[in-house]
Coordinates of C-alpha atoms in Angstrom, one line a residue:
M1 CA -6.7 38.9 -15.9
T2 CA -8.6 36.0 -14.7
D3 CA -12.8 37.2 -14.0
W4 CA -12.9 34.6 -11.7
S5 CA -16.9 35.9 -11.2
R6 CA -17.5 34.2 -14.1
L7 CA -15.4 30.9 -12.8
F8 CA -17.1 28.6 -10.0
H9 CA -16.3 26.0 -7.6
A10 CA -17.7 23.6 -5.1
Y11 CA -19.1 26.0 -3.0
G12 CA -20.7 28.7 -5.9
T13 CA -18.9 31.7 -8.0
A14 CA -14.9 31.5 -7.3
T15 CA -14.5 35.5 -6.8
D16 CA -12.6 34.3 -3.3
T17 CA -10.1 32.3 -4.4
A18 CA -8.8 35.3 -6.1
G19 CA -8.3 36.4 -2.5
V20 CA -6.8 33.0 -1.3
L21 CA -4.1 33.0 -4.2
A22 CA -2.8 36.7 -3.6
G23 CA -1.9 35.3 -0.3
P24 CA 0.6 32.9 1.0
L25 CA 0.6 29.7 -1.0
A26 CA 0.9 27.5 2.3
A27 CA -1.7 29.3 3.8
A28 CA -4.1 27.7 0.6
G29 CA -4.5 24.4 1.9
D30 CA -8.4 24.6 3.1
H31 CA -9.4 26.2 0.0
L32 CA -7.4 24.0 -2.2
W33 CA -9.2 21.1 -0.6
S34 CA -12.1 22.2 -0.2
A35 CA -13.4 24.7 -2.5
I36 CA -11.2 23.8 -5.9
L37 CA -10.8 20.1 -5.3
H38 CA -14.0 18.7 -3.3
Q39 CA -14.1 15.2 -2.6
G40 CA -12.3 14.5 -5.5
S41 CA -14.2 16.3 -8.1
V42 CA -12.8 19.0 -9.8
W43 CA -15.0 22.2 -10.8
P44 CA -14.0 25.2 -14.0
A45 CA -12.1 27.4 -11.5
T46 CA -9.5 23.7 -11.1
P47 CA -7.4 24.2 -13.8
L48 CA -6.5 28.0 -13.6
V49 CA -5.9 27.6 -10.0
L50 CA -3.9 23.9 -10.9
R51 CA -1.8 26.2 -13.1
A52 CA -1.2 28.5 -10.9
V53 CA -0.4 26.4 -8.1
A54 CA 2.4 24.8 -10.2
A55 CA 3.8 27.9 -11.0
R56 CA 4.4 28.5 -7.3
L57 CA 5.6 25.4 -6.1
P58 CA 8.7 26.5 -4.8
E59 CA 6.8 28.7 -2.2
A60 CA 5.4 25.7 -0.6
P61 CA 6.7 22.7 -2.5
V62 CA 5.1 19.5 0.0
L63 CA 1.5 21.5 -0.4
G64 CA 1.9 22.1 -4.4
L65 CA 3.1 18.6 -5.1
S66 CA 0.4 17.2 -3.1
F67 CA -2.2 19.3 -4.7
V68 CA -0.6 18.6 -7.9
R69 CA -0.8 14.9 -7.4
D70 CA -4.3 14.6 -6.4
V71 CA -5.4 16.9 -9.3
A72 CA -4.1 14.6 -11.6
S73 CA -5.1 11.4 -9.8
A74 CA -9.0 12.7 -9.8
V75 CA -9.0 13.5 -13.7
R76 CA -7.1 10.8 -14.7
M77 CA -9.4 9.3 -17.8
G78 CA -6.8 7.5 -20.4
S79 CA -8.1 6.6 -23.8
G80 CA -11.8 8.1 -22.5
A81 CA -10.2 11.8 -22.8
E82 CA -11.5 12.1 -26.9
E83 CA -14.9 10.7 -26.9
L84 CA -15.8 13.1 -23.8
R85 CA -14.2 15.8 -25.4
A86 CA -16.5 15.4 -28.7
R87 CA -19.6 15.8 -26.2
V88 CA -18.5 18.6 -24.3
A89 CA -18.0 20.3 -27.5
A90 CA -21.5 19.8 -28.5
A91 CA -22.6 21.5 -25.5
P92 CA -23.4 24.9 -24.2
T93 CA -21.3 24.8 -21.6
E94 CA -19.7 28.4 -21.3
A95 CA -23.3 29.9 -21.7
W96 CA -24.8 27.5 -18.8
T97 CA -21.6 28.4 -16.9
V98 CA -22.1 32.1 -17.1
A99 CA -25.8 31.7 -16.0
Y100 CA -25.1 29.8 -12.8
A101 CA -22.3 31.9 -12.2
A102 CA -25.2 34.8 -12.1
A103 CA -27.6 32.9 -10.1
D104 CA -28.4 33.4 -7.1
E105 CA -27.8 30.1 -4.3
D106 CA -31.3 28.2 -4.4
D107 CA -31.1 28.7 -8.7
Q108 CA -27.8 27.1 -8.8
V109 CA -28.7 24.3 -6.9
D110 CA -31.7 24.0 -9.3
R111 CA -29.6 24.2 -12.5
W112 CA -27.9 20.9 -11.6
G113 CA -30.8 19.1 -13.2
D114 CA -29.4 18.5 -16.6
E115 CA -26.7 17.1 -18.3
T116 CA -25.2 20.1 -19.6
G117 CA -24.0 20.5 -15.9
D118 CA -22.3 17.5 -15.8
L119 CA -20.3 18.5 -18.9
V120 CA -19.4 21.4 -17.6
L121 CA -17.8 19.3 -15.1
A122 CA -16.3 16.9 -17.6
E123 CA -14.9 20.1 -19.4
A124 CA -12.9 21.3 -16.1
A125 CA -11.8 17.9 -15.6
L126 CA -10.8 17.5 -19.9
D127 CA -8.6 21.0 -19.0
C128 CA -6.6 20.1 -16.3
W129 CA -6.1 16.6 -18.1
D130 CA -4.5 18.3 -20.6
L131 CA -2.3 20.6 -18.1
L132 CA -0.6 17.3 -16.8
P133 CA 2.1 16.8 -19.2
G134 CA 3.3 20.5 -19.1
L135 CA 3.8 19.8 -15.3
V136 CA 5.9 17.1 -15.7
A137 CA 9.3 19.5 -15.9
P138 CA 8.1 21.6 -12.6
V139 CA 7.7 18.8 -10.8
A140 CA 11.1 17.1 -11.6
D141 CA 12.3 19.9 -10.7
F142 CA 11.7 18.4 -7.1
L143 CA 12.8 14.7 -7.7
E144 CA 16.1 15.2 -6.0
D145 CA 15.2 18.0 -3.5
P146 CA 17.1 17.8 0.1
D147 CA 14.5 17.3 2.0
G148 CA 13.0 13.9 2.2
Q149 CA 9.4 15.0 2.5
V150 CA 9.4 17.1 -0.6
R151 CA 11.1 14.4 -2.6
A152 CA 8.7 11.7 -1.7
H153 CA 5.6 14.0 -2.4
A154 CA 7.5 14.9 -6.1
W155 CA 7.5 11.4 -6.9
A156 CA 4.1 10.6 -6.0
A157 CA 3.4 13.8 -8.5
V158 CA 5.5 12.9 -11.1
T159 CA 3.7 9.1 -11.2
A160 CA 0.3 10.4 -11.9
L161 CA 1.3 12.8 -13.9
L162 CA 2.9 10.3 -16.2
A163 CA -0.7 8.4 -16.4
H164 CA -1.1 10.6 -19.2
P165 CA -0.2 9.2 -22.7
D166 CA 1.8 12.6 -23.8
A167 CA 3.7 12.9 -20.6
A168 CA 6.0 10.0 -20.9
D169 CA 8.4 11.7 -23.0
R170 CA 8.8 14.7 -20.4
A171 CA 11.3 12.9 -18.0
P172 CA 13.8 10.8 -19.7
G173 CA 15.6 7.9 -17.8
L174 CA 13.4 8.6 -15.2
L175 CA 13.0 4.6 -14.2
P176 CA 16.7 4.3 -14.4
R177 CA 17.0 7.2 -11.9
L178 CA 14.2 5.8 -9.7
A179 CA 16.1 2.6 -9.1
R180 CA 19.2 4.3 -8.1
L181 CA 17.5 6.5 -5.8
A182 CA 15.2 3.6 -4.0
A183 CA 18.2 1.7 -3.4
A184 CA 19.9 4.3 -2.0
A185 CA 17.4 5.6 0.0
E186 CA 18.2 5.0 3.8
S187 CA 14.9 6.1 5.1
V188 CA 12.6 3.0 5.4
E189 CA 9.8 5.4 4.2
E190 CA 11.6 7.3 1.5
R191 CA 12.6 3.4 0.2
A192 CA 9.0 2.1 0.2
S193 CA 7.7 5.4 -1.5
L194 CA 9.8 5.1 -4.2
V195 CA 9.5 1.7 -4.6
M196 CA 5.4 2.3 -5.0
D197 CA 6.6 4.7 -7.5
L198 CA 8.6 2.7 -9.7
G199 CA 6.4 -0.4 -9.9
G200 CA 3.6 2.2 -10.5
L201 CA 6.0 3.9 -13.5
G202 CA 6.5 0.0 -15.1
G203 CA 10.2 -0.2 -13.4
D204 CA 11.1 -3.7 -11.7
P205 CA 10.2 -3.9 -7.8
A206 CA 11.0 -7.4 -7.7
P207 CA 15.1 -6.8 -6.1
F208 CA 12.8 -5.3 -3.3
L209 CA 11.2 -8.0 -2.2
A210 CA 14.6 -9.5 -0.7
D211 CA 15.1 -6.0 1.6
P212 CA 15.7 -5.8 4.9
S213 CA 12.2 -4.2 6.0
P214 CA 9.1 -5.7 5.6
L215 CA 7.0 -2.7 5.4
V216 CA 9.5 -2.4 1.6
R217 CA 9.0 -5.8 0.9
C218 CA 5.4 -5.5 1.3
A219 CA 5.3 -2.0 -0.6
A220 CA 7.1 -3.7 -3.5
A221 CA 4.9 -6.3 -3.3
M222 CA 1.8 -4.1 -4.0
T223 CA 3.1 -2.8 -6.9
P224 CA 1.1 -4.1 -10.4
P225 CA 4.5 -5.6 -11.8
L226 CA 4.4 -8.2 -9.1
A227 CA 0.5 -8.9 -9.1
D228 CA 0.9 -12.3 -10.4
A229 CA 4.2 -13.4 -8.4
P230 CA 3.9 -16.2 -5.7
A231 CA 6.4 -14.3 -3.5
A232 CA 4.5 -11.0 -3.5
H233 CA 1.4 -12.7 -2.3
E234 CA 3.6 -14.1 0.6
E235 CA 4.7 -10.6 1.7
L236 CA 1.6 -9.3 1.6
L237 CA 0.1 -12.2 3.9
R238 CA 2.7 -11.6 6.6
M239 CA 2.3 -8.0 6.7
A240 CA -2.0 -8.6 7.0
A241 CA -1.4 -10.9 9.9
T242 CA -0.6 -7.5 11.7
P243 CA -2.4 -4.8 9.2
T244 CA -2.0 -2.2 11.6
G245 CA 2.0 -2.5 11.0
F246 CA 1.6 -0.9 7.5
D247 CA 0.4 2.1 8.8
A248 CA 3.9 3.2 9.6
L249 CA 3.9 4.3 6.0
A250 CA 0.7 6.5 6.4
G251 CA 2.9 9.6 5.9
L252 CA 3.3 9.1 2.5
P253 CA 1.3 10.9 0.7
R254 CA 0.0 7.9 -2.1
F255 CA -2.1 7.4 1.1
G256 CA -3.9 10.2 1.0
G257 CA -4.3 10.6 4.8
E258 CA -5.8 6.7 4.9
P259 CA -4.5 4.2 6.9
P260 CA -2.3 2.2 4.6
R261 CA -3.2 -0.9 5.6
W262 CA -7.0 -0.3 3.7
T263 CA -4.5 -0.2 0.3
L264 CA -2.9 -3.5 1.6
V265 CA -6.4 -5.3 1.9
A266 CA -7.6 -4.5 -0.6
V267 CA -4.5 -5.3 -3.1
L268 CA -4.3 -8.6 -0.9
C269 CA -7.9 -9.4 -1.7
D270 CA -8.1 -8.6 -5.1
R271 CA -4.8 -11.2 -6.2
V272 CA -5.7 -14.1 -3.3
R273 CA -8.8 -15.2 -4.0
D274 CA -8.7 -18.3 -2.1
F275 CA -10.5 -18.1 1.1
S276 CA -8.1 -20.5 3.0
R277 CA -5.1 -18.6 2.4
L278 CA -6.7 -15.2 3.7
Y279 CA -8.7 -16.9 7.1
G280 CA -5.9 -15.6 9.2
A281 CA -5.5 -12.3 7.7
S282 CA -9.4 -12.1 8.1
L283 CA -9.4 -12.4 11.4
A284 CA -6.4 -10.1 11.8
A285 CA -8.4 -7.5 10.6
L286 CA -11.4 -7.9 13.1
P287 CA -10.5 -5.4 15.7
Q288 CA -10.8 -2.7 12.8
A289 CA -14.1 -4.1 11.6
F290 CA -17.5 -1.3 11.0
R291 CA -15.4 1.7 12.3
L292 CA -16.5 2.7 8.2
A293 CA -19.1 1.8 5.5
P294 CA -18.3 -0.1 3.7
C295 CA -15.8 -1.6 5.9
P296 CA -12.3 -1.2 4.5
D297 CA -11.2 -3.4 6.7
L298 CA -13.0 -6.7 6.7
G299 CA -15.4 -6.0 3.8
P300 CA -12.9 -7.3 1.0
Y301 CA -12.1 -10.0 3.2
L302 CA -15.8 -10.9 3.6
K303 CA -16.4 -10.7 -0.2
V304 CA -13.7 -13.2 -1.0
A305 CA -15.4 -15.7 2.2
F306 CA -18.7 -15.2 0.7
P307 CA -18.8 -14.7 -2.6
A308 CA -22.4 -16.1 -3.3
G309 CA -23.7 -14.2 0.1
W310 CA -25.0 -16.8 3.0
P311 CA -23.6 -20.5 2.1
D312 CA -26.0 -23.8 2.8
G313 CA -22.3 -25.6 3.0
P314 CA -19.7 -23.3 4.9
T315 CA -16.4 -24.5 4.7
E316 CA -13.9 -24.5 7.7
E317 CA -12.9 -21.2 7.5
Q318 CA -16.3 -19.6 6.5
R319 CA -17.7 -21.4 9.8
G320 CA -14.4 -20.1 11.5
L321 CA -14.8 -16.7 10.5
A322 CA -18.5 -16.3 11.5
R323 CA -17.7 -17.8 14.8
E324 CA -15.1 -14.8 15.0
V325 CA -17.4 -12.1 14.1
A326 CA -20.2 -13.5 16.2
A327 CA -17.7 -13.4 19.3
R328 CA -17.0 -9.8 19.7
E329 CA -19.3 -8.0 21.1
E330 CA -18.1 -4.6 20.0
L331 CA -19.0 -5.6 16.3
W332 CA -22.8 -6.0 17.6
G333 CA -24.0 -2.2 19.0
P334 CA -27.5 -1.6 18.4
I335 CA -26.7 1.5 16.1
N336 CA -23.8 0.0 14.3
G337 CA -24.6 1.3 11.0
N338 CA -21.6 0.8 9.4
R339 CA -22.0 -2.8 10.3
R340 CA -25.9 -3.2 8.7
I341 CA -24.3 -1.2 5.3
T342 CA -20.9 -3.6 4.9
L343 CA -23.0 -6.6 5.5
G344 CA -26.0 -5.8 3.5
G345 CA -24.4 -4.6 0.6
L346 CA -22.3 -8.2 0.8
G347 CA -25.5 -10.2 0.8
L348 CA -24.7 -11.3 4.4
P349 CA -27.0 -10.7 7.2
D350 CA -26.8 -8.6 9.7
D351 CA -28.2 -11.2 12.6
R352 CA -25.6 -11.7 15.0
E353 CA -27.6 -15.3 16.1
A354 CA -26.9 -16.2 11.9
W355 CA -23.2 -16.0 12.6
R356 CA -23.1 -18.1 15.6
A357 CA -25.0 -20.7 13.6
L358 CA -23.4 -20.9 11.0
G359 CA -19.9 -20.9 13.4

């Protein structure tokens, strides 16, 4: 029997978690993604909840598989796990947790000033990490579910789980199975998702660069095995010319509710470092610029365009981008903090006249 009063989550002692888990899993989403997995962080209550959710996947497979995937992504640590485990073993984490759970709210806030508190959270992450290999089998039961949405979430979850080195042998024959399903998928969204999973697991996504759908071709081009392929770079550039078109894949679980174009822009700017090739795509990003900070639409292009900060002798492409940025009235509102943060972080002036002068 779990004593939830000795555990805590992002909002304090986890006594409310028992009640949430006693109800329908389908109704637990708000609690799972706020208290148990809070902004990508796990807590001492998270490992027990992860195990409980995995045992109940048939009740609400999309929600459950999404939670498994997000926790697996949050605790990915690879070769650093054993070093962290040694540090945790030497720390009084159990005593710290007991004292924290018994403290009032003000005292709980004060307790976060020492290293032991950080190691308590690290211990929770390690506990989740150790659970991942055992979750491959229950997740794999949904890989060929009749519901396409369930299949997509299952493949996304199993891909995240297989980042654990001890999980690779838990799903034999996975890559051929995945390639076969991707080739047979009639839905563009499902085919794109499976192709990204295939590439993420080290399979060969290259045949999908010839897919009839530009979304699938771009999905293939984004995968790690094609990072150095010129044909893949061209596909990324073509999609980036109309970046919001890639947002048609927004329903895929891998993007976590964020616009897929942000991933497209990040991957493109990481792989193509010649701004003369990125110039047209950077202009296509301007209508979405400075809506967040740092700006995920324009920021990566600015980093490539101005790698050394504000130039003394600008190139034609730098001048052209500066001219277009200065010309867009909506980017220069006096209270646009997103612009100031983005430009300041890149060592660029938050001064419209400076951009006009460079252009």
